[in-house]
Amino acid sequence: MAKQKLSLPVRIFIGMFLGILTGLCFLGSPEFTTQYIKPFGTIYINLLKFLVVPVVLFSITDGVVSLKDLRRVGSVGIRTFVYYIFTTAVAVIIGLALANAFVGAFPRLETSGAEYAATGSNVMDVIVGIFPSNALQPMVASDMLPVIVIALFAGAGILAAGEKGEKIAELVNCMSEVVMKIMMMIIQITPIGVFCLMCNVVAVNGPSIVGSLAIVIGVAYLGYLLHVVLVYGFSVRFLSGMSPIAFFRGMAPAMICAFTTTSSNATLPLNIECCNKMGAEPEISSFVLPLGATINMDGTAIYQAVATVFIASCYGITLTLSQMAMVVLTATLASIGTAGVSGAGMIMLSMVLSAVGIPVEGIALIAGVDKIFDMGRTTLNITGDATCAIWISKQERARAAAK
Ligand code: ASP
């Protein structure tokens, strides 16, 4: 009988399950797991961290370059961008509000006496710090906000350079592809990383941590649902003047595809087809939807907010209001930098965590069930893009009629 390879989510789940079982064996004497098993988990985390700068740098630069001509896409581009940023920020706020409402139900880990404090900073300092005074230093320090600014300028510069920028544009596009492939390789070793980290967490903390995963998944899905009803329902009804029921019925094939493939990119062709069938202008949907598949990730933003509060609470960190503002900013930007492929949102979560000083190892707590988060968040990601395509199409039709 031909051997069938297990899919990655199944392997990650098995890694988590075996990690929990092995951790239970070392309950009460976790020295072995801490000294000899956890370090392999740390290697996995290091690999995740090292990749964040190149992913953000190349995927955002490539995204800007793909707009082709800054002037031509100016009008549609700005409206699309504002819509995307606004809905994503609302998504993070919904995620944060819900996670804080349920924070009492989240566990607190044994952190071997170490006290973690989220690093808070003055809002003006954060804003000034976004603009780098040195091009390399933010990359060396993995300081993501200035890296994003560098990427935006690089993209704009490439476009402004016209013909001379074309070769660089091609190079950036190739680099972006190469970085994606590296990301795929690292994602492949997630089962081992999850096994090592989860084993140590359970050996040190006991099995109660496992039950809390169901709660954090429930909170994220509640956030997804609220965002669909409140934000997308409102947008479709009042901005586009369309019945939300007709919209969701028309979107069903793309939503099901997103839910099962957990990839916005893979769902893109179906999303374009669904939108065009519902009356979107083809030239609008072929611009707005690919851009959205790359930069607009409302579901990912909700997940990152919920996961950040959950992991913070596990480490005994209570986020202050200014740290929450930082989460809104970084999660909005992190979701822009997230590639539309399966599992990418979890990698970008490390950017949000490090921005507020939460240990990145915390990702291991939820990595074993990331697929479940990803199914919901990808479905939201592509639905948000579609609401924008329908709205901009309606506006463009009205403009053309007024001429
Ligand atoms: N899988 C998501 C998407 O393709 C990205 C993520 O992992 O959050 O939209």
mmCIF file of N, CA, C and O in Angstrom, residues 320-382:
data_model
loop_
_atom_site.group_PDB
_atom_site.id
_atom_site.type_symbol
_atom_site.label_atom_id
_atom_site.label_comp_id
_atom_site.label_asym_id
_atom_site.label_seq_id
_atom_site.Cartn_x
_atom_site.Cartn_y
_atom_site.Cartn_z
ATOM 1 N N THR A 320 -0.928 47.452 29.458
ATOM 2 C CA THR A 320 -1.532 48.755 29.769
ATOM 3 C C THR A 320 -2.162 49.308 28.494
ATOM 4 O O THR A 320 -1.973 48.754 27.407
ATOM 5 N N LEU A 321 -2.873 50.433 28.653
ATOM 6 C CA LEU A 321 -3.554 51.017 27.507
ATOM 7 C C LEU A 321 -2.576 51.396 26.388
ATOM 8 O O LEU A 321 -2.839 51.156 25.207
ATOM 9 N N SER A 322 -1.408 51.961 26.776
ATOM 10 C CA SER A 322 -0.482 52.379 25.711
ATOM 11 C C SER A 322 0.155 51.161 25.034
ATOM 12 O O SER A 322 0.455 51.192 23.839
ATOM 13 N N GLN A 323 0.317 50.080 25.810
ATOM 14 C CA GLN A 323 0.825 48.848 25.172
ATOM 15 C C GLN A 323 -0.231 48.266 24.223
ATOM 16 O O GLN A 323 0.100 47.717 23.173
ATOM 17 N N MET A 324 -1.510 48.430 24.622
ATOM 18 C CA MET A 324 -2.578 47.947 23.717
ATOM 19 C C MET A 324 -2.564 48.763 22.432
ATOM 20 O O MET A 324 -2.785 48.224 21.341
ATOM 21 N N ALA A 325 -2.321 50.077 22.571
ATOM 22 C CA ALA A 325 -2.252 50.928 21.367
ATOM 23 C C ALA A 325 -1.123 50.424 20.469
ATOM 24 O O ALA A 325 -1.249 50.376 19.243
ATOM 25 N N MET A 326 -0.038 50.015 21.120
ATOM 26 C CA MET A 326 1.104 49.487 20.363
ATOM 27 C C MET A 326 0.698 48.185 19.650
ATOM 28 O O MET A 326 1.115 47.930 18.512
ATOM 29 N N VAL A 327 -0.124 47.371 20.338
ATOM 30 C CA VAL A 327 -0.591 46.124 19.705
ATOM 31 C C VAL A 327 -1.450 46.456 18.476
ATOM 32 O O VAL A 327 -1.315 45.835 17.418
ATOM 33 N N VAL A 328 -2.324 47.489 18.613
ATOM 34 C CA VAL A 328 -3.175 47.874 17.475
ATOM 35 C C VAL A 328 -2.284 48.265 16.293
ATOM 36 O O VAL A 328 -2.478 47.805 15.163
ATOM 37 N N LEU A 329 -1.259 49.080 16.592
ATOM 38 C CA LEU A 329 -0.372 49.540 15.524
ATOM 39 C C LEU A 329 0.414 48.385 14.902
ATOM 40 O O LEU A 329 0.416 48.187 13.677
ATOM 41 N N THR A 330 1.056 47.594 15.762
ATOM 42 C CA THR A 330 1.916 46.539 15.196
ATOM 43 C C THR A 330 1.093 45.407 14.564
ATOM 44 O O THR A 330 1.483 44.877 13.532
ATOM 45 N N ALA A 331 -0.056 45.076 15.163
ATOM 46 C CA ALA A 331 -0.848 43.986 14.571
ATOM 47 C C ALA A 331 -1.431 44.435 13.235
ATOM 48 O O ALA A 331 -1.524 43.638 12.297
ATOM 49 N N THR A 332 -1.801 45.724 13.128
ATOM 50 C CA THR A 332 -2.298 46.226 11.838
ATOM 51 C C THR A 332 -1.183 46.109 10.799
ATOM 52 O O THR A 332 -1.388 45.594 9.690
ATOM 53 N N LEU A 333 0.026 46.557 11.181
ATOM 54 C CA LEU A 333 1.150 46.493 10.238
ATOM 55 C C LEU A 333 1.587 45.050 9.989
ATOM 56 O O LEU A 333 1.919 44.679 8.860
ATOM 57 N N ALA A 334 1.584 44.238 11.051
ATOM 58 C CA ALA A 334 2.007 42.840 10.885
ATOM 59 C C ALA A 334 1.065 42.120 9.937
ATOM 60 O O ALA A 334 1.497 41.311 9.111
ATOM 61 N N SER A 335 -0.241 42.431 10.034
ATOM 62 C CA SER A 335 -1.170 41.732 9.148
ATOM 63 C C SER A 335 -0.963 42.202 7.708
ATOM 64 O O SER A 335 -1.144 41.435 6.765
ATOM 65 N N ILE A 336 -0.523 43.464 7.534
ATOM 66 C CA ILE A 336 -0.199 43.932 6.175
ATOM 67 C C ILE A 336 1.000 43.144 5.631
ATOM 68 O O ILE A 336 1.044 42.752 4.475
ATOM 69 N N GLY A 337 1.962 42.898 6.521
ATOM 70 C CA GLY A 337 3.173 42.186 6.098
ATOM 71 C C GLY A 337 2.990 40.681 5.996
ATOM 72 O O GLY A 337 3.890 39.970 5.554
ATOM 73 N N THR A 338 1.813 40.176 6.426
ATOM 74 C CA THR A 338 1.587 38.725 6.391
ATOM 75 C C THR A 338 1.317 38.266 4.959
ATOM 76 O O THR A 338 0.491 38.857 4.268
ATOM 77 N N ALA A 339 2.020 37.236 4.531
ATOM 78 C CA ALA A 339 1.777 36.705 3.187
ATOM 79 C C ALA A 339 0.466 35.926 3.197
ATOM 80 O O ALA A 339 0.074 35.383 4.225
ATOM 81 N N GLY A 340 -0.200 35.877 2.040
ATOM 82 C CA GLY A 340 -1.486 35.181 1.983
ATOM 83 C C GLY A 340 -1.335 33.685 1.830
ATOM 84 O O GLY A 340 -1.911 33.077 0.944
ATOM 85 N N VAL A 341 -0.533 33.086 2.681
ATOM 86 C CA VAL A 341 -0.358 31.631 2.628
ATOM 87 C C VAL A 341 -0.619 31.037 4.010
ATOM 88 O O VAL A 341 -0.589 31.747 5.016
ATOM 89 N N SER A 342 -0.840 29.736 4.007
ATOM 90 C CA SER A 342 -1.196 29.051 5.238
ATOM 91 C C SER A 342 -0.133 29.247 6.338
ATOM 92 O O SER A 342 1.055 29.096 6.091
ATOM 93 N N GLY A 343 -0.573 29.619 7.507
ATOM 94 C CA GLY A 343 0.329 29.683 8.662
ATOM 95 C C GLY A 343 1.187 30.932 8.773
ATOM 96 O O GLY A 343 1.884 31.111 9.770
ATOM 97 N N ALA A 344 1.113 31.836 7.782
ATOM 98 C CA ALA A 344 1.999 33.008 7.815
ATOM 99 C C ALA A 344 1.684 33.939 8.990
ATOM 100 O O ALA A 344 2.577 34.570 9.549
ATOM 101 N N GLY A 345 0.412 34.005 9.356
ATOM 102 C CA GLY A 345 0.008 34.909 10.442
ATOM 103 C C GLY A 345 0.685 34.564 11.756
ATOM 104 O O GLY A 345 0.974 35.445 12.576
ATOM 105 N N MET A 346 0.967 33.287 11.946
ATOM 106 C CA MET A 346 1.613 32.870 13.189
ATOM 107 C C MET A 346 3.067 33.355 13.233
ATOM 108 O O MET A 346 3.570 33.738 14.280
ATOM 109 N N ILE A 347 3.712 33.358 12.073
ATOM 110 C CA ILE A 347 5.098 33.842 12.021
ATOM 111 C C ILE A 347 5.127 35.338 12.327
ATOM 112 O O ILE A 347 5.966 35.822 13.086
ATOM 113 N N MET A 348 4.149 36.062 11.761
ATOM 114 C CA MET A 348 4.136 37.512 11.980
ATOM 115 C C MET A 348 3.736 37.867 13.404
ATOM 116 O O MET A 348 3.989 38.972 13.866
ATOM 117 N N LEU A 349 3.102 36.913 14.090
ATOM 118 C CA LEU A 349 2.743 37.170 15.490
ATOM 119 C C LEU A 349 3.996 37.493 16.314
ATOM 120 O O LEU A 349 3.948 38.270 17.258
ATOM 121 N N SER A 350 5.124 36.902 15.905
ATOM 122 C CA SER A 350 6.349 37.149 16.677
ATOM 123 C C SER A 350 6.729 38.625 16.640
ATOM 124 O O SER A 350 7.310 39.158 17.571
ATOM 125 N N MET A 351 6.348 39.309 15.564
ATOM 126 C CA MET A 351 6.630 40.748 15.472
ATOM 127 C C MET A 351 5.811 41.525 16.507
ATOM 128 O O MET A 351 6.331 42.412 17.187
ATOM 129 N N VAL A 352 4.529 41.160 16.645
ATOM 130 C CA VAL A 352 3.680 41.862 17.612
ATOM 131 C C VAL A 352 4.189 41.586 19.029
ATOM 132 O O VAL A 352 4.308 42.494 19.859
ATOM 133 N N LEU A 353 4.502 40.310 19.287
ATOM 134 C CA LEU A 353 4.953 39.946 20.633
ATOM 135 C C LEU A 353 6.234 40.696 20.999
ATOM 136 O O LEU A 353 6.339 41.270 22.090
ATOM 137 N N SER A 354 7.207 40.714 20.067
ATOM 138 C CA SER A 354 8.454 41.380 20.455
ATOM 139 C C SER A 354 8.267 42.888 20.581
ATOM 140 O O SER A 354 8.954 43.517 21.382
ATOM 141 N N ALA A 355 7.314 43.455 19.830
ATOM 142 C CA ALA A 355 7.101 44.910 19.940
ATOM 143 C C ALA A 355 6.665 45.309 21.344
ATOM 144 O O ALA A 355 6.950 46.419 21.790
ATOM 145 N N VAL A 356 5.933 44.419 22.035
ATOM 146 C CA VAL A 356 5.504 44.774 23.387
ATOM 147 C C VAL A 356 6.257 43.986 24.464
ATOM 148 O O VAL A 356 5.851 43.973 25.627
ATOM 149 N N GLY A 357 7.342 43.345 24.073
ATOM 150 C CA GLY A 357 8.206 42.692 25.065
ATOM 151 C C GLY A 357 7.665 41.401 25.650
ATOM 152 O O GLY A 357 8.011 41.024 26.767
ATOM 153 N N ILE A 358 6.797 40.706 24.898
ATOM 154 C CA ILE A 358 6.277 39.413 25.371
ATOM 155 C C ILE A 358 7.164 38.303 24.783
ATOM 156 O O ILE A 358 7.524 38.375 23.605
ATOM 157 N N PRO A 359 7.550 37.287 25.593
ATOM 158 C CA PRO A 359 8.428 36.241 25.064
ATOM 159 C C PRO A 359 7.853 35.555 23.826
ATOM 160 O O PRO A 359 6.719 35.067 23.863
ATOM 161 N N VAL A 360 8.645 35.517 22.750
ATOM 162 C CA VAL A 360 8.168 34.940 21.487
ATOM 163 C C VAL A 360 7.928 33.434 21.623
ATOM 164 O O VAL A 360 7.086 32.852 20.928
ATOM 165 N N GLU A 361 8.634 32.785 22.577
ATOM 166 C CA GLU A 361 8.417 31.337 22.804
ATOM 167 C C GLU A 361 6.949 31.031 23.055
ATOM 168 O O GLU A 361 6.484 29.920 22.835
ATOM 169 N N GLY A 362 6.206 32.036 23.530
ATOM 170 C CA GLY A 362 4.783 31.840 23.836
ATOM 171 C C GLY A 362 4.000 31.341 22.634
ATOM 172 O O GLY A 362 2.932 30.740 22.787
ATOM 173 N N ILE A 363 4.508 31.584 21.435
ATOM 174 C CA ILE A 363 3.810 31.129 20.221
ATOM 175 C C ILE A 363 3.580 29.619 20.278
ATOM 176 O O ILE A 363 2.572 29.107 19.794
ATOM 177 N N ALA A 364 4.525 28.911 20.919
ATOM 178 C CA ALA A 364 4.415 27.448 20.980
ATOM 179 C C ALA A 364 3.116 27.017 21.665
ATOM 180 O O ALA A 364 2.582 25.943 21.382
ATOM 181 N N LEU A 365 2.603 27.846 22.561
ATOM 182 C CA LEU A 365 1.390 27.467 23.296
ATOM 183 C C LEU A 365 0.208 27.277 22.355
ATOM 184 O O LEU A 365 -0.654 26.448 22.601
ATOM 185 N N ILE A 366 0.171 28.090 21.286
ATOM 186 C CA ILE A 366 -0.994 28.018 20.411
ATOM 187 C C ILE A 366 -0.659 27.439 19.030
ATOM 188 O O ILE A 366 -1.553 27.228 18.222
ATOM 189 N N ALA A 367 0.635 27.181 18.783
ATOM 190 C CA ALA A 367 1.028 26.725 17.439
ATOM 191 C C ALA A 367 0.355 25.401 17.073
ATOM 192 O O ALA A 367 0.007 25.176 15.913
ATOM 193 N N GLY A 368 0.132 24.552 18.056
ATOM 194 C CA GLY A 368 -0.439 23.230 17.779
ATOM 195 C C GLY A 368 -1.850 23.307 17.236
ATOM 196 O O GLY A 368 -2.313 22.391 16.553
ATOM 197 N N VAL A 369 -2.553 24.402 17.532
ATOM 198 C CA VAL A 369 -3.927 24.530 17.038
ATOM 199 C C VAL A 369 -4.042 25.689 16.049
ATOM 200 O O VAL A 369 -5.122 26.192 15.776
ATOM 201 N N ASP A 370 -2.887 26.101 15.501
ATOM 202 C CA ASP A 370 -2.908 27.261 14.598
ATOM 203 C C ASP A 370 -3.817 27.056 13.397
ATOM 204 O O ASP A 370 -4.450 27.986 12.922
ATOM 205 N N LYS A 371 -3.870 25.819 12.911
ATOM 206 C CA LYS A 371 -4.711 25.550 11.737
ATOM 207 C C LYS A 371 -6.167 25.967 11.995
ATOM 208 O O LYS A 371 -6.834 26.502 11.107
ATOM 209 N N ILE A 372 -6.635 25.692 13.204
ATOM 210 C CA ILE A 372 -8.035 26.023 13.507
ATOM 211 C C ILE A 372 -8.228 27.540 13.477
ATOM 212 O O ILE A 372 -9.199 28.053 12.943
ATOM 213 N N PHE A 373 -7.267 28.284 14.052
ATOM 214 C CA PHE A 373 -7.336 29.747 13.967
ATOM 215 C C PHE A 373 -7.283 30.183 12.508
ATOM 216 O O PHE A 373 -7.985 31.092 12.085
ATOM 217 N N ASP A 374 -6.380 29.539 11.748
ATOM 218 C CA ASP A 374 -6.093 29.967 10.376
ATOM 219 C C ASP A 374 -7.311 29.808 9.464
ATOM 220 O O ASP A 374 -7.560 30.640 8.585
ATOM 221 N N MET A 375 -8.093 28.733 9.679
ATOM 222 C CA MET A 375 -9.269 28.518 8.833
ATOM 223 C C MET A 375 -10.223 29.704 8.933
ATOM 224 O O MET A 375 -10.682 30.252 7.919
ATOM 225 N N GLY A 376 -10.470 30.131 10.150
ATOM 226 C CA GLY A 376 -11.380 31.273 10.344
ATOM 227 C C GLY A 376 -10.761 32.571 9.853
ATOM 228 O O GLY A 376 -11.416 33.363 9.176
ATOM 229 N N ARG A 377 -9.472 32.775 10.169
ATOM 230 C CA ARG A 377 -8.911 34.091 9.829
ATOM 231 C C ARG A 377 -8.751 34.268 8.320
ATOM 232 O O ARG A 377 -8.990 35.361 7.790
ATOM 233 N N THR A 378 -8.428 33.190 7.594
ATOM 234 C CA THR A 378 -8.305 33.318 6.137
ATOM 235 C C THR A 378 -9.664 33.628 5.513
ATOM 236 O O THR A 378 -9.770 34.436 4.588
ATOM 237 N N THR A 379 -10.724 33.002 6.055
ATOM 238 C CA THR A 379 -12.072 33.257 5.529
ATOM 239 C C THR A 379 -12.404 34.746 5.659
ATOM 240 O O THR A 379 -12.918 35.376 4.734
ATOM 241 N N LEU A 380 -12.073 35.330 6.816
ATOM 242 C CA LEU A 380 -12.309 36.768 7.005
ATOM 243 C C LEU A 380 -11.429 37.585 6.070
ATOM 244 O O LEU A 380 -11.873 38.571 5.487
ATOM 245 N N ASN A 381 -10.175 37.180 5.953
ATOM 246 C CA ASN A 381 -9.239 37.954 5.135
ATOM 247 C C ASN A 381 -9.768 38.179 3.720
ATOM 248 O O ASN A 381 -9.738 39.290 3.199
ATOM 249 N N ILE A 382 -10.278 37.103 3.114
ATOM 250 C CA ILE A 382 -10.704 37.259 1.705
ATOM 251 C C ILE A 382 -12.081 37.938 1.619
ATOM 252 O O ILE A 382 -12.379 38.635 0.657
#
